[in-house]
Short mmCIF file of C-alpha atoms and ligand atoms in Angstrom, two decimals:
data_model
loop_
_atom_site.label_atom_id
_atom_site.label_comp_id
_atom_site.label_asym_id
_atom_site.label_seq_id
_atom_site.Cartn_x
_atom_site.Cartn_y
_atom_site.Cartn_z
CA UNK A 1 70.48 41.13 135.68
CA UNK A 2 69.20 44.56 136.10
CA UNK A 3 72.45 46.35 136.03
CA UNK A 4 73.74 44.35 133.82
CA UNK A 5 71.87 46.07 131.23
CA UNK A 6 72.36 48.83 132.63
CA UNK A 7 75.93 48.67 132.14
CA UNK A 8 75.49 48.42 128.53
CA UNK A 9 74.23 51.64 127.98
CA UNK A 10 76.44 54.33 126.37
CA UNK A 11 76.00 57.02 129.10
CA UNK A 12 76.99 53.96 131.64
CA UNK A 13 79.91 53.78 129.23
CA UNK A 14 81.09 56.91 129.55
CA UNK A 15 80.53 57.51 132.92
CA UNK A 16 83.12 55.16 133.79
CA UNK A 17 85.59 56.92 131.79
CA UNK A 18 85.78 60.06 134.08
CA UNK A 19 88.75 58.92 136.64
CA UNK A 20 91.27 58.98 133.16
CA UNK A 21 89.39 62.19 131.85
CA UNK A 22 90.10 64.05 135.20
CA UNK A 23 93.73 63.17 135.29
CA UNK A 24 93.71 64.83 131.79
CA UNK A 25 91.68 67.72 132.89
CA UNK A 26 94.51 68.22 135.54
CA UNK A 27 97.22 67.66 133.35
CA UNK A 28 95.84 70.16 130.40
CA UNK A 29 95.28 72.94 133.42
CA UNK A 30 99.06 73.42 133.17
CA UNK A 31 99.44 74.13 129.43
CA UNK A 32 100.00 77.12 128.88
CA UNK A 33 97.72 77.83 126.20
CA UNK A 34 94.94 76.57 128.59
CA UNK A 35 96.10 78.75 132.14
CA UNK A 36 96.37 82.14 129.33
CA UNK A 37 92.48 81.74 128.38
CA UNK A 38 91.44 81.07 132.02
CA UNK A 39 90.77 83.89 134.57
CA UNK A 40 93.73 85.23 136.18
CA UNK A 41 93.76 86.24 139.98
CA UNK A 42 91.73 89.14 140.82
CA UNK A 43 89.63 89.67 137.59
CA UNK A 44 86.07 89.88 137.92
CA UNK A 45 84.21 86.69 136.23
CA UNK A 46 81.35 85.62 134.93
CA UNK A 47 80.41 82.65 133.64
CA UNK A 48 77.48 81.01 132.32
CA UNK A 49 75.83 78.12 130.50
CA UNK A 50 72.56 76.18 130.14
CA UNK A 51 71.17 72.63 132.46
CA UNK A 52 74.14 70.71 133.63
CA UNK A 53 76.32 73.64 132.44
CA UNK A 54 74.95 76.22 134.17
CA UNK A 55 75.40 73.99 137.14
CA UNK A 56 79.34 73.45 136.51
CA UNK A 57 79.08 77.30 135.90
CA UNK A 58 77.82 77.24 139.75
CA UNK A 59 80.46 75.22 141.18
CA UNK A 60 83.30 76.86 139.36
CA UNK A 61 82.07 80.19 140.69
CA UNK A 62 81.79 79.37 144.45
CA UNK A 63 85.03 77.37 143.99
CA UNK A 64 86.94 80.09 142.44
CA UNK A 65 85.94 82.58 145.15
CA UNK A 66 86.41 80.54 147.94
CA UNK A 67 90.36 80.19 146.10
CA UNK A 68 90.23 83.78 146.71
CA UNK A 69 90.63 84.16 142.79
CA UNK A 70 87.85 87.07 142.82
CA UNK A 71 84.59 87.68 142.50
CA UNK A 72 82.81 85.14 140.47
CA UNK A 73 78.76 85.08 139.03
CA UNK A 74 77.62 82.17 137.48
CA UNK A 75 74.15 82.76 135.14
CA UNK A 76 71.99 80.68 133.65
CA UNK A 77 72.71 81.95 129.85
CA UNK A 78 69.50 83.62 129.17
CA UNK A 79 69.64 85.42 132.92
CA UNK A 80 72.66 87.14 132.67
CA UNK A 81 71.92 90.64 133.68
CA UNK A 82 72.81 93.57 131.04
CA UNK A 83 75.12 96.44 132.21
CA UNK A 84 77.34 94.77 134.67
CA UNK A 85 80.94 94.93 134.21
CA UNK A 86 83.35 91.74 133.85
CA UNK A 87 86.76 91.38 133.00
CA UNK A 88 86.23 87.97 131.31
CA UNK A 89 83.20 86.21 131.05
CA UNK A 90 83.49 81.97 130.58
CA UNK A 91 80.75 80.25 128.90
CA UNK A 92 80.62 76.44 128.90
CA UNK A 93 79.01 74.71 125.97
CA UNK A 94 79.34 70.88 125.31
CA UNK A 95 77.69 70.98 122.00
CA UNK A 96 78.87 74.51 121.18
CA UNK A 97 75.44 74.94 119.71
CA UNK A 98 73.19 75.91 122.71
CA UNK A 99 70.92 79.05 121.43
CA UNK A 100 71.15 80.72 124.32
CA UNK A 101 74.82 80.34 124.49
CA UNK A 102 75.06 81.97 120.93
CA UNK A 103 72.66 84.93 121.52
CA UNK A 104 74.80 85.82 125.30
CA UNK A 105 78.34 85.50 123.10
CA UNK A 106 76.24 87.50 120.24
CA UNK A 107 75.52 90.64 123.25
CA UNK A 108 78.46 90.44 124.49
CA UNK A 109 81.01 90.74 121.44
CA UNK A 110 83.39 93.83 121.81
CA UNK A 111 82.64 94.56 125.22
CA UNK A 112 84.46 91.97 127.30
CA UNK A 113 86.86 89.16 126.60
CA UNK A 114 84.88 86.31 125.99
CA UNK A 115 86.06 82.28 126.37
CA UNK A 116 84.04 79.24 125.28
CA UNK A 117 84.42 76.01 126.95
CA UNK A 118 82.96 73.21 124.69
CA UNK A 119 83.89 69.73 123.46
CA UNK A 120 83.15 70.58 120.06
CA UNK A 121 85.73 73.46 118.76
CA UNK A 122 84.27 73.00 115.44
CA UNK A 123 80.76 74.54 116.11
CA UNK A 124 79.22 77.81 116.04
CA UNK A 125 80.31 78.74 119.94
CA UNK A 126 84.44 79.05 118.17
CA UNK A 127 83.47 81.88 115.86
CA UNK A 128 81.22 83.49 119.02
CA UNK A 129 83.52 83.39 121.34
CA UNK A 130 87.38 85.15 121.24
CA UNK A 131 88.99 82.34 122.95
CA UNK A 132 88.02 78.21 123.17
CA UNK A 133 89.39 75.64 125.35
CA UNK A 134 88.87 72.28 123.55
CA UNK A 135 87.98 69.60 125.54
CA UNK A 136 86.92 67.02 122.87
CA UNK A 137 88.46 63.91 124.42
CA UNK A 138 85.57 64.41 126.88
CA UNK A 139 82.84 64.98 124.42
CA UNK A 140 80.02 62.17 125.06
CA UNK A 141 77.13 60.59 122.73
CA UNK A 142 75.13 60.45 125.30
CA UNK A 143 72.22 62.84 125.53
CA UNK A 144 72.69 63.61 129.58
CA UNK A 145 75.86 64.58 129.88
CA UNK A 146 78.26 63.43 132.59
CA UNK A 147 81.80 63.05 132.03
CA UNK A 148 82.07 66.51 129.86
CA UNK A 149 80.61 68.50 132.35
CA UNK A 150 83.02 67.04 135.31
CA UNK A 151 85.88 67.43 133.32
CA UNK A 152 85.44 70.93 132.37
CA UNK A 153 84.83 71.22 136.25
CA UNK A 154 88.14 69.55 136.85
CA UNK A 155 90.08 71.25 134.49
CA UNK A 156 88.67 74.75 136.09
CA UNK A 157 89.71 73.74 140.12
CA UNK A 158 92.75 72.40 138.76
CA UNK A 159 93.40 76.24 137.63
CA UNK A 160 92.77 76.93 141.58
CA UNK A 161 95.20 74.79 142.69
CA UNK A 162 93.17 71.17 143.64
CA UNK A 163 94.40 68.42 142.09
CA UNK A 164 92.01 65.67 140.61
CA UNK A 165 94.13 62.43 141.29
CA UNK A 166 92.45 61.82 144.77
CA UNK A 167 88.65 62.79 143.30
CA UNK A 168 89.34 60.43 140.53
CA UNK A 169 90.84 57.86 142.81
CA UNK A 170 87.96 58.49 144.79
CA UNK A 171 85.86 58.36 141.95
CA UNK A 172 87.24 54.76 140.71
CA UNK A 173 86.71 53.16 144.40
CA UNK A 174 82.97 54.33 143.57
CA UNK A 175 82.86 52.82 140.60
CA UNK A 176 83.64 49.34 141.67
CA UNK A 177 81.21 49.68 144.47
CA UNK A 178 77.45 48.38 143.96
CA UNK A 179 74.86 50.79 145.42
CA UNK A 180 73.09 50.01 147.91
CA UNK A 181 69.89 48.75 148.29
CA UNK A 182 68.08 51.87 150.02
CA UNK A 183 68.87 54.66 147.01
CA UNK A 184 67.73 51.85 144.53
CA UNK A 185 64.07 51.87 146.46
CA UNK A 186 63.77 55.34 147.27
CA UNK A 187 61.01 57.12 145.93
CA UNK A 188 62.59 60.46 146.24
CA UNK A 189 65.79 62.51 146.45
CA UNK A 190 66.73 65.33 148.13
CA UNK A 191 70.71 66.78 147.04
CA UNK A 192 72.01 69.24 149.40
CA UNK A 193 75.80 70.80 149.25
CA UNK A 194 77.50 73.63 150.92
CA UNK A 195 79.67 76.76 148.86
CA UNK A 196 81.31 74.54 145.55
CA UNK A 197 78.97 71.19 146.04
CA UNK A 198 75.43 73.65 145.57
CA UNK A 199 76.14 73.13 141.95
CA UNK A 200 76.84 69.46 142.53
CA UNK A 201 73.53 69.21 143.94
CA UNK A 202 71.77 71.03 141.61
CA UNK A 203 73.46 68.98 138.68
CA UNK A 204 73.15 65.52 141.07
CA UNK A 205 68.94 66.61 141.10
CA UNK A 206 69.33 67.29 137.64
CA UNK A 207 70.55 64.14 136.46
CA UNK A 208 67.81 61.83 138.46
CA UNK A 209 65.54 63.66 137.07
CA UNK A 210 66.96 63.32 133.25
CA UNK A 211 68.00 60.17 132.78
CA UNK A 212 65.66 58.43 135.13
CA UNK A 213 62.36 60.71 135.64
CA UNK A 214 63.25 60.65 139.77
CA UNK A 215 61.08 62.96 141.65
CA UNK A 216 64.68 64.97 142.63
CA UNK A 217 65.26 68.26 144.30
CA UNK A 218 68.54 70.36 145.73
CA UNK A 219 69.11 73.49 148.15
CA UNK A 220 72.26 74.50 150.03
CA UNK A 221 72.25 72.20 152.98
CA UNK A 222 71.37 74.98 156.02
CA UNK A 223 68.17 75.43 153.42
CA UNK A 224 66.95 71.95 154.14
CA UNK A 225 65.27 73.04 157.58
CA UNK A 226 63.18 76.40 155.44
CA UNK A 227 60.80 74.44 153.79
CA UNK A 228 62.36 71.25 151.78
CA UNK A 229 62.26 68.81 155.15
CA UNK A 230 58.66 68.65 154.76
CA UNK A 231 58.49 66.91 151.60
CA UNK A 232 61.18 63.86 153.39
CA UNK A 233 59.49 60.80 154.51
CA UNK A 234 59.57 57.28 154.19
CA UNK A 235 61.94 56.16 150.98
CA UNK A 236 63.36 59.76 151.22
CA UNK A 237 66.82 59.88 150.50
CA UNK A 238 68.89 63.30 151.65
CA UNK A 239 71.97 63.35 150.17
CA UNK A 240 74.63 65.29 151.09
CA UNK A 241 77.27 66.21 149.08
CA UNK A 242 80.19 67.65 150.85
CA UNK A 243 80.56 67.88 154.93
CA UNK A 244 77.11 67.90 156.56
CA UNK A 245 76.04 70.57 158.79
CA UNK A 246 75.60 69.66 162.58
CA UNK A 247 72.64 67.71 164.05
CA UNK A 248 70.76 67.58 160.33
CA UNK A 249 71.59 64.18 160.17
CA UNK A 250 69.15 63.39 163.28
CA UNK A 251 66.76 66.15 161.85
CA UNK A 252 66.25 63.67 158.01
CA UNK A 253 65.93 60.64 160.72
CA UNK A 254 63.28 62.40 162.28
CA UNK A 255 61.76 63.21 159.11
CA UNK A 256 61.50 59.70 158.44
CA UNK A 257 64.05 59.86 155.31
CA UNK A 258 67.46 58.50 155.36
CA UNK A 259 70.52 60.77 155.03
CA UNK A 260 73.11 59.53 152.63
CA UNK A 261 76.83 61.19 153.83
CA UNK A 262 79.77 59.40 152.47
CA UNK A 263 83.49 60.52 153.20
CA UNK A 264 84.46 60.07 149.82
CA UNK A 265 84.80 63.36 147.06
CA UNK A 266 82.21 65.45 146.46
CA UNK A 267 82.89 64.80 143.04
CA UNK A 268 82.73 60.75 143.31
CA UNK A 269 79.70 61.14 145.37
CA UNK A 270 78.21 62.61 142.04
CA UNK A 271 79.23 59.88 140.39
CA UNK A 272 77.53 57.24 142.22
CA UNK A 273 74.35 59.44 141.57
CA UNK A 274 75.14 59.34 137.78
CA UNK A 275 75.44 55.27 137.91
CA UNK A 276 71.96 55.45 140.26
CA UNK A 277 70.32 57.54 137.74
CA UNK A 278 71.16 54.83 134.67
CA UNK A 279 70.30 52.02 137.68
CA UNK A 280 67.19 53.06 138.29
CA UNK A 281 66.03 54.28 134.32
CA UNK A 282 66.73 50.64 133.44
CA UNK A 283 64.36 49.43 136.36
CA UNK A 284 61.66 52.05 135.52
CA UNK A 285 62.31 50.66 132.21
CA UNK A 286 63.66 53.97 130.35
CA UNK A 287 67.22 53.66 128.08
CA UNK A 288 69.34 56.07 129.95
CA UNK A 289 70.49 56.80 126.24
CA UNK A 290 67.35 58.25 124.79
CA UNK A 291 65.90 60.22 127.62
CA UNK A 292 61.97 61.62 127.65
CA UNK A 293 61.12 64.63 125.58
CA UNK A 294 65.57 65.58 125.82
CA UNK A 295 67.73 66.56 122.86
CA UNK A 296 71.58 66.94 122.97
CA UNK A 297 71.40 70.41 122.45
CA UNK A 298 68.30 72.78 123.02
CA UNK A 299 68.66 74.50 119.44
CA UNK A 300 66.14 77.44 119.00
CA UNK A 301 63.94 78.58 116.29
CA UNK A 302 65.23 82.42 116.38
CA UNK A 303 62.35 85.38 115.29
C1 F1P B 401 73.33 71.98 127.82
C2 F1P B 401 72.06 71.13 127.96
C3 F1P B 401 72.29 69.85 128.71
C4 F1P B 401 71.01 69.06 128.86
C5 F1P B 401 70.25 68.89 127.56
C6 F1P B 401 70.25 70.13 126.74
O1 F1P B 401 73.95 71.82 126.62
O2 F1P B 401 71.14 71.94 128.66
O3 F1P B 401 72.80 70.08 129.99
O4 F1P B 401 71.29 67.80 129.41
O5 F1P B 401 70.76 67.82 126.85
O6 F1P B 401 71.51 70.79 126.72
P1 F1P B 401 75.38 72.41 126.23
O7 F1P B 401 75.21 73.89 125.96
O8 F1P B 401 76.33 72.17 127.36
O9 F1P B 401 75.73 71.65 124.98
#
């Protein structure tokens, strides 16, 4: 009965719609007007954006340099150091409205070639920004974003070279699977990843902690052991996103928490956490659509 409401919900809604926005994402990576606004190999990137975006902005940039693309920062918007030289900077904006967004595209104009990211090309970010990918057949009603902000992240490792069919084959399998009785219970969460899944984490943390008011947190996995183990215990859940490293599976046992490692994509695994976090805000009984004290976009007052 429970998650049958909880399928109702809008964000549930979209959520599911992320295998066919993927296989987009992939296919759009090839236009050509897409692959000429995108980094090209060897330039120096940065890219930023705010919450979940500053969290794709995370995985991109590990992902990209791991491609051996170049050297790639990601920034939360308002951190982005002054003086440092780019050849492109990416900024990823669902709303296209994000303050913060504005003022970095606002500092930045004339000095390096800028590119927005956004599913709404009609919005203040366009006239900011000298280039815009338009990724509108991802945009979402939802407050808490989810199938935007995996798409975009598609759509960028399709530019390196992975494909999305298996993560949203992956991804589908996930779908159709109910979750299991121990993440429903737990009392806490603990995301972990590795190079491109430390964004994942963050954003899997992130989402618990939006949609459902979870007590969440997320490191890089070899982290785990330098402080966050001692907050695992009993209806602990340490997730890892990506391939664990050795023996910390027995280290969270001995914690008394239980590690969650699953085979399937990184990217499917985050997923599951998105249908967990609209689970488990219908059982605390929160709408997943209007989340506590949240807006759509964070749209400043400017002095
Ligand atoms: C980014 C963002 C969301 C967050 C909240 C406020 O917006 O921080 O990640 O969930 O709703 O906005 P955007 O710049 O990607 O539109």
């Amino acid at each position: 009965m429970q998650e049958d409401v909880a399928s109702e919900s809008r964000t549930q809604q979209e959520l599911a719609s992320q295998p066919a926005c993927w296989r987009r994402a992939g296919q759009l990576a090839g236009a050509a007007d897409v692959a000429g606004c995108l980094p090209a190999r060897g330039e120096r990137v940065a890219v930023a954006g705010c919450g979940t975006s500053w969290f794709m902005a995370q995985s991109y940039a590990a992902a990209r340099e791991e491609a051996g693309h170049g050297e790639t920062d990601a920034f939360a918007a308002s951190e982005m150091p002054r003086g440092r030289r780019y050849d492109r900077v990416l900024v990823l904006s669902r709303s296209g409205t994000t303050t913060e967004i504005l003022q970095l595209l606002g500092r930045l104009r004339g000095t390096v070639p800028t590119v927005a990211i956004t599913a709404a090309a009609g919005t203040p970010v366009a006239q900011a920004a000298d280039e815009v990918i338009d990724l509108g057949f991802a945009d979402e009603e939802s407050v808490v974003q989810t199938r935007f902000a995996t798409t975009e992240l598609a759509l960028l490792r399709a530019h390196l070279g992975h494909d999305p069919g298996p993560a949203a084959d992956a991804a589908e399998r996930v779908l159709a699977t109910p979750l299991a009785p121990e993440l429903l219970a737990a009392r806490q969460f603990t995301f972990l990843g590795t190079g491109w899944t430390c964004g994942l984490a963050n954003e899997a943390a992130l989402k618990l902690r939006e949609a459902a008011g979870m007590w969440t947190e997320a490191y890089p996995a070899m982290e785990y052991r330098h402080g966050p183990v001692a907050v695992t215990g009993e209806r602990s859940i340490v997730w890892l996103l990506g391939t664990p490293p050795d023996g910390l599976g027995a280290e969270i046992a001995a914690a008394g928490g239980t590690a969650w490692f699953s085979d399937e994509d990184p990217m499917a695994e985050l997923v599951r956490v998105q249908m967990l976090a609209v689970a488990i805000a219908h059982r605390r009984g929160l709408d997943p659509d209007r989340p506590r004290n949240l807006a759509r976009s964070v749209i400043l007052e400017v002095r």
